[in-house]
PDB file of C-alpha atoms in Angstrom:
ATOM      1  CA  VAL A   1      18.885  -9.881  -8.896  1.00  0.00           C
ATOM      2  CA  ASP A   2      20.609 -10.517 -12.219  1.00  0.00           C
ATOM      3  CA  ALA A   3      17.997 -12.971 -13.538  1.00  0.00           C
ATOM      4  CA  LEU A   4      14.466 -11.589 -13.891  1.00  0.00           C
ATOM      5  CA  ASN A   5      12.522 -14.790 -13.207  1.00  0.00           C
ATOM      6  CA  GLY A   6      10.863 -15.123  -9.792  1.00  0.00           C
ATOM      7  CA  LYS A   7      10.706 -11.351  -9.419  1.00  0.00           C
ATOM      8  CA  ILE A   8       8.203  -8.526  -9.514  1.00  0.00           C
ATOM      9  CA  LEU A   9       9.573  -5.936 -11.910  1.00  0.00           C
ATOM     10  CA  ARG A  10       8.966  -2.187 -11.897  1.00  0.00           C
ATOM     11  CA  MET A  11       9.827   0.087 -14.808  1.00  0.00           C
ATOM     12  CA  THR A  12       9.111   3.517 -16.210  1.00  0.00           C
ATOM     13  CA  THR A  13       6.625   3.947 -19.042  1.00  0.00           C
ATOM     14  CA  ASP A  14       9.509   3.913 -21.546  1.00  0.00           C
ATOM     15  CA  GLY A  15      10.963   0.662 -20.121  1.00  0.00           C
ATOM     16  CA  GLY A  16      13.698   2.236 -18.007  1.00  0.00           C
ATOM     17  CA  VAL A  17      14.621   1.657 -14.378  1.00  0.00           C
ATOM     18  CA  PRO A  18      12.909   4.016 -11.895  1.00  0.00           C
ATOM     19  CA  GLU A  19      15.455   5.968  -9.847  1.00  0.00           C
ATOM     20  CA  ASP A  20      13.885   4.788  -6.586  1.00  0.00           C
ATOM     21  CA  ASN A  21      13.851   1.050  -7.408  1.00  0.00           C
ATOM     22  CA  PRO A  22      15.389  -0.878  -4.491  1.00  0.00           C
ATOM     23  CA  PHE A  23      18.249  -2.386  -6.518  1.00  0.00           C
ATOM     24  CA  PRO A  24      20.403   0.105  -8.479  1.00  0.00           C
ATOM     25  CA  ASP A  25      20.119  -0.163 -12.260  1.00  0.00           C
ATOM     26  CA  SER A  26      17.672  -3.091 -11.971  1.00  0.00           C
ATOM     27  CA  LEU A  27      13.995  -3.523 -12.862  1.00  0.00           C
ATOM     28  CA  VAL A  28      13.647  -5.848  -9.842  1.00  0.00           C
ATOM     29  CA  TYR A  29      11.219  -4.519  -7.231  1.00  0.00           C
ATOM     30  CA  SER A  30      10.907  -7.680  -5.089  1.00  0.00           C
ATOM     31  CA  LEU A  31      12.115 -11.266  -5.347  1.00  0.00           C
ATOM     32  CA  GLY A  32      11.421 -14.788  -4.152  1.00  0.00           C
ATOM     33  CA  HIS A  33       8.152 -15.254  -6.069  1.00  0.00           C
ATOM     34  CA  ARG A  34       7.128 -18.505  -7.719  1.00  0.00           C
ATOM     35  CA  ASN A  35       4.050 -17.666  -9.783  1.00  0.00           C
ATOM     36  CA  VAL A  36       2.239 -14.398  -9.115  1.00  0.00           C
ATOM     37  CA  GLN A  37      -1.297 -14.604 -10.518  1.00  0.00           C
ATOM     38  CA  GLY A  38      -2.893 -11.343  -9.397  1.00  0.00           C
ATOM     39  CA  PHE A  39      -1.854  -7.822  -8.391  1.00  0.00           C
ATOM     40  CA  ALA A  40      -3.890  -5.098  -6.739  1.00  0.00           C
ATOM     41  CA  TRP A  41      -3.200  -1.836  -4.993  1.00  0.00           C
ATOM     42  CA  ALA A  42      -4.930  -0.560  -1.858  1.00  0.00           C
ATOM     43  CA  GLU A  43      -6.042   3.070  -1.819  1.00  0.00           C
ATOM     44  CA  ASN A  44      -2.897   3.961   0.179  1.00  0.00           C
ATOM     45  CA  GLY A  45      -0.676   2.524  -2.601  1.00  0.00           C
ATOM     46  CA  THR A  46       0.161  -0.774  -0.884  1.00  0.00           C
ATOM     47  CA  MET A  47       0.744  -3.518  -3.475  1.00  0.00           C
ATOM     48  CA  LEU A  48      -0.739  -6.966  -2.862  1.00  0.00           C
ATOM     49  CA  ALA A  49      -0.022 -10.144  -4.813  1.00  0.00           C
ATOM     50  CA  ALA A  50      -1.706 -13.565  -4.926  1.00  0.00           C
ATOM     51  CA  GLU A  51       0.716 -16.354  -5.740  1.00  0.00           C
ATOM     52  CA  PHE A  52       0.605 -20.051  -6.667  1.00  0.00           C
ATOM     53  CA  GLY A  53       2.942 -22.191  -4.625  1.00  0.00           C
ATOM     54  CA  GLN A  54       4.365 -25.393  -6.026  1.00  0.00           C
ATOM     55  CA  ASP A  55       3.035 -28.176  -3.796  1.00  0.00           C
ATOM     56  CA  THR A  56       2.504 -26.917  -0.271  1.00  0.00           C
ATOM     57  CA  TRP A  57       1.288 -23.324   0.063  1.00  0.00           C
ATOM     58  CA  ASP A  58      -0.401 -20.683  -2.064  1.00  0.00           C
ATOM     59  CA  GLU A  59       0.100 -17.168  -0.725  1.00  0.00           C
ATOM     60  CA  LEU A  60      -1.206 -13.647  -0.297  1.00  0.00           C
ATOM     61  CA  ASN A  61       1.685 -11.218   0.056  1.00  0.00           C
ATOM     62  CA  VAL A  62       1.920  -7.536   0.917  1.00  0.00           C
ATOM     63  CA  ILE A  63       4.703  -6.427  -1.409  1.00  0.00           C
ATOM     64  CA  GLU A  64       7.558  -4.327  -0.025  1.00  0.00           C
ATOM     65  CA  ALA A  65      10.311  -2.823  -2.165  1.00  0.00           C
ATOM     66  CA  GLY A  66      13.469  -4.956  -2.069  1.00  0.00           C
ATOM     67  CA  ALA A  67      11.886  -7.745   0.007  1.00  0.00           C
ATOM     68  CA  ASN A  68      12.556 -11.451  -0.546  1.00  0.00           C
ATOM     69  CA  TYR A  69       9.472 -13.702  -0.290  1.00  0.00           C
ATOM     70  CA  GLY A  70      11.476 -16.917  -0.169  1.00  0.00           C
ATOM     71  CA  TRP A  71      11.038 -18.877  -3.373  1.00  0.00           C
ATOM     72  CA  PRO A  72      12.715 -21.301  -4.171  1.00  0.00           C
ATOM     73  CA  VAL A  73      14.159 -21.728  -0.657  1.00  0.00           C
ATOM     74  CA  VAL A  74      10.793 -21.704   1.138  1.00  0.00           C
ATOM     75  CA  GLU A  75       7.130 -21.993   0.226  1.00  0.00           C
ATOM     76  CA  GLY A  76       4.685 -20.254   2.578  1.00  0.00           C
ATOM     77  CA  ALA A  77       5.633 -18.857   5.973  1.00  0.00           C
ATOM     78  CA  ALA A  78       9.226 -19.652   6.913  1.00  0.00           C
ATOM     79  CA  GLY A  79       9.517 -17.723  10.165  1.00  0.00           C
ATOM     80  CA  ASP A  80      12.993 -16.775   8.946  1.00  0.00           C
ATOM     81  CA  GLY A  81      14.127 -13.153   9.138  1.00  0.00           C
ATOM     82  CA  ASP A  82      15.721 -13.450   5.694  1.00  0.00           C
ATOM     83  CA  PHE A  83      12.261 -13.747   4.084  1.00  0.00           C
ATOM     84  CA  VAL A  84       8.924 -11.945   4.305  1.00  0.00           C
ATOM     85  CA  ASP A  85       6.137 -14.322   5.314  1.00  0.00           C
ATOM     86  CA  PRO A  86       2.788 -14.190   3.489  1.00  0.00           C
ATOM     87  CA  VAL A  87      -0.120 -12.547   5.328  1.00  0.00           C
ATOM     88  CA  GLN A  88      -2.204 -15.589   4.382  1.00  0.00           C
ATOM     89  CA  GLN A  89      -1.407 -19.019   3.007  1.00  0.00           C
ATOM     90  CA  TRP A  90      -3.592 -21.883   1.850  1.00  0.00           C
ATOM     91  CA  THR A  91      -3.056 -25.373   0.527  1.00  0.00           C
ATOM     92  CA  PRO A  92      -3.409 -25.483  -3.274  1.00  0.00           C
ATOM     93  CA  ASP A  93      -6.554 -27.655  -2.928  1.00  0.00           C
ATOM     94  CA  GLU A  94      -8.330 -24.887  -1.010  1.00  0.00           C
ATOM     95  CA  ALA A  95      -7.020 -21.983  -3.067  1.00  0.00           C
ATOM     96  CA  SER A  96      -5.015 -21.624  -6.286  1.00  0.00           C
ATOM     97  CA  PRO A  97      -5.561 -17.870  -6.075  1.00  0.00           C
ATOM     98  CA  SER A  98      -5.861 -16.081  -9.372  1.00  0.00           C
ATOM     99  CA  GLY A  99      -7.078 -12.545 -10.151  1.00  0.00           C
ATOM    100  CA  ILE A 100      -7.572 -10.039  -7.344  1.00  0.00           C
ATOM    101  CA  ALA A 101      -9.285  -6.674  -6.931  1.00  0.00           C
ATOM    102  CA  VAL A 102      -9.645  -4.067  -4.184  1.00  0.00           C
ATOM    103  CA  ALA A 103     -13.110  -2.659  -3.510  1.00  0.00           C
ATOM    104  CA  GLY A 104     -14.327  -0.724  -0.485  1.00  0.00           C
ATOM    105  CA  GLY A 105     -11.473  -1.649   1.835  1.00  0.00           C
ATOM    106  CA  THR A 106     -11.617  -5.349   0.920  1.00  0.00           C
ATOM    107  CA  LEU A 107      -9.309  -7.388  -1.283  1.00  0.00           C
ATOM    108  CA  PHE A 108     -11.266  -9.960  -3.288  1.00  0.00           C
ATOM    109  CA  ILE A 109      -9.356 -13.052  -4.429  1.00  0.00           C
ATOM    110  CA  ALA A 110     -10.738 -15.404  -7.097  1.00  0.00           C
ATOM    111  CA  ASN A 111      -9.677 -19.011  -6.419  1.00  0.00           C
ATOM    112  CA  LEU A 112      -9.515 -21.732  -9.052  1.00  0.00           C
ATOM    113  CA  ARG A 113      -9.176 -25.044  -7.212  1.00  0.00           C
ATOM    114  CA  GLY A 114     -10.723 -23.647  -4.034  1.00  0.00           C
ATOM    115  CA  GLN A 115     -13.767 -22.482  -6.040  1.00  0.00           C
ATOM    116  CA  VAL A 116     -14.307 -19.565  -3.679  1.00  0.00           C
ATOM    117  CA  LEU A 117     -14.142 -15.782  -3.715  1.00  0.00           C
ATOM    118  CA  ARG A 118     -12.192 -14.686  -0.641  1.00  0.00           C
ATOM    119  CA  GLY A 119     -12.795 -11.275   0.865  1.00  0.00           C
ATOM    120  CA  VAL A 120      -9.776 -10.074   2.837  1.00  0.00           C
ATOM    121  CA  PRO A 121     -10.278  -6.878   4.869  1.00  0.00           C
ATOM    122  CA  LEU A 122      -7.276  -4.644   4.168  1.00  0.00           C
ATOM    123  CA  ALA A 123      -7.372  -3.427   7.783  1.00  0.00           C
ATOM    124  CA  SER A 124      -6.889  -7.048   8.941  1.00  0.00           C
ATOM    125  CA  PRO A 125      -5.262  -8.988   6.070  1.00  0.00           C
ATOM    126  CA  SER A 126      -4.751 -12.171   8.091  1.00  0.00           C
ATOM    127  CA  THR A 127      -8.545 -12.789   8.141  1.00  0.00           C
ATOM    128  CA  ALA A 128     -11.007 -13.581   5.346  1.00  0.00           C
ATOM    129  CA  ASP A 129     -14.639 -14.223   4.513  1.00  0.00           C
ATOM    130  CA  ASP A 130     -15.610 -16.714   1.809  1.00  0.00           C
ATOM    131  CA  TYR A 131     -18.221 -16.012  -0.879  1.00  0.00           C
ATOM    132  CA  LEU A 132     -19.614 -18.153  -3.727  1.00  0.00           C
ATOM    133  CA  ALA A 133     -18.077 -21.257  -2.125  1.00  0.00           C
ATOM    134  CA  GLY A 134     -18.418 -23.983  -4.757  1.00  0.00           C
ATOM    135  CA  ALA A 135     -21.530 -22.351  -6.243  1.00  0.00           C
ATOM    136  CA  ASP A 136     -20.035 -21.413  -9.606  1.00  0.00           C
ATOM    137  CA  GLY A 137     -16.972 -23.637  -9.907  1.00  0.00           C
ATOM    138  CA  ARG A 138     -13.490 -22.310 -10.628  1.00  0.00           C
ATOM    139  CA  LEU A 139     -13.107 -18.542 -10.264  1.00  0.00           C
ATOM    140  CA  ARG A 140     -10.424 -16.971 -12.484  1.00  0.00           C
ATOM    141  CA  ASP A 141     -10.589 -13.216 -11.934  1.00  0.00           C
ATOM    142  CA  ALA A 142     -12.197 -10.436  -9.918  1.00  0.00           C
ATOM    143  CA  VAL A 143     -12.492  -6.892 -11.277  1.00  0.00           C
ATOM    144  CA  LEU A 144     -14.059  -3.726  -9.904  1.00  0.00           C
ATOM    145  CA  ALA A 145     -16.705  -2.722 -12.457  1.00  0.00           C
ATOM    146  CA  PRO A 146     -17.393   0.892 -13.522  1.00  0.00           C
ATOM    147  CA  ASP A 147     -20.735   0.823 -11.660  1.00  0.00           C
ATOM    148  CA  GLY A 148     -19.018  -0.116  -8.366  1.00  0.00           C
ATOM    149  CA  SER A 149     -20.034  -3.778  -8.458  1.00  0.00           C
ATOM    150  CA  LEU A 150     -17.564  -6.663  -8.582  1.00  0.00           C
ATOM    151  CA  TRP A 151     -17.259  -8.777 -11.711  1.00  0.00           C
ATOM    152  CA  VAL A 152     -16.057 -12.354 -11.182  1.00  0.00           C
ATOM    153  CA  LEU A 153     -15.049 -14.563 -14.116  1.00  0.00           C
ATOM    154  CA  THR A 154     -15.673 -18.317 -13.932  1.00  0.00           C
ATOM    155  CA  ASN A 155     -13.203 -20.695 -15.595  1.00  0.00           C
ATOM    156  CA  ASN A 156     -14.703 -24.165 -15.916  1.00  0.00           C
ATOM    157  CA  THR A 157     -14.235 -24.895 -19.630  1.00  0.00           C
ATOM    158  CA  ASP A 158     -10.432 -25.085 -19.594  1.00  0.00           C
ATOM    159  CA  GLY A 159     -10.371 -28.867 -19.125  1.00  0.00           C
ATOM    160  CA  ARG A 160      -9.902 -28.639 -15.349  1.00  0.00           C
ATOM    161  CA  GLY A 161     -13.369 -27.634 -14.167  1.00  0.00           C
ATOM    162  CA  ASP A 162     -16.838 -29.123 -14.399  1.00  0.00           C
ATOM    163  CA  PRO A 163     -18.516 -26.997 -17.091  1.00  0.00           C
ATOM    164  CA  GLY A 164     -22.172 -26.142 -16.902  1.00  0.00           C
ATOM    165  CA  PRO A 165     -24.313 -25.204 -19.908  1.00  0.00           C
ATOM    166  CA  ASP A 166     -23.721 -21.481 -19.361  1.00  0.00           C
ATOM    167  CA  ASP A 167     -19.968 -21.508 -18.582  1.00  0.00           C
ATOM    168  CA  ASP A 168     -17.744 -19.566 -18.753  1.00  0.00           C
ATOM    169  CA  ARG A 169     -19.390 -16.397 -17.584  1.00  0.00           C
ATOM    170  CA  VAL A 170     -19.050 -13.105 -15.768  1.00  0.00           C
ATOM    171  CA  LEU A 171     -20.884 -12.857 -12.463  1.00  0.00           C
ATOM    172  CA  ARG A 172     -21.938  -9.425 -11.211  1.00  0.00           C
ATOM    173  CA  LEU A 173     -21.884  -8.975  -7.442  1.00  0.00           C
ATOM    174  CA  PRO A 174     -23.275  -5.741  -6.000  1.00  0.00           C
ATOM    175  CA  LEU A 175     -21.136  -4.323  -3.204  1.00  0.00           C
ATOM    176  CA  SER A 176     -22.449  -2.455  -0.206  1.00  0.00           C
ATOM    177  CA  PRO A 177     -21.760   1.302  -0.343  1.00  0.00           C
TER     178      PRO A 177
END
């Protein structure tokens, strides 16, 4: 835990180490991460993180204090008691998860290469429904809007997508009450 790369860090508002961090005198909250792209918190305080893998698996992880998620030893589910397996994993071609947001008991995950908005029910995080599949290209972020809708940001003009005349844009998706 000496190096800070590959870790999720937790600190006080003045930059100090919280007394209840899992490693004494360390900002490290969890380790074994390659490239976390999005964080969100469920209403009960559970932290979730979407993560780019290197070549094999992108991941959705439920973050636990002091847990090791495997990187660089493993990518995706290892089935090894030394590491916490992701609750979902996808090949980079079908995912590249980016920004995430919690709304109404569902975690929404914007996917770049997968060009889909995944809806993961927090009560059953190993399942998902797909929205906007391929309709708007690469999806960079998902944010709960002040009016209760979901804003989704497209990202097609970064040299990796197929830009349309109106890209990039913010899509507004109404959510059921």
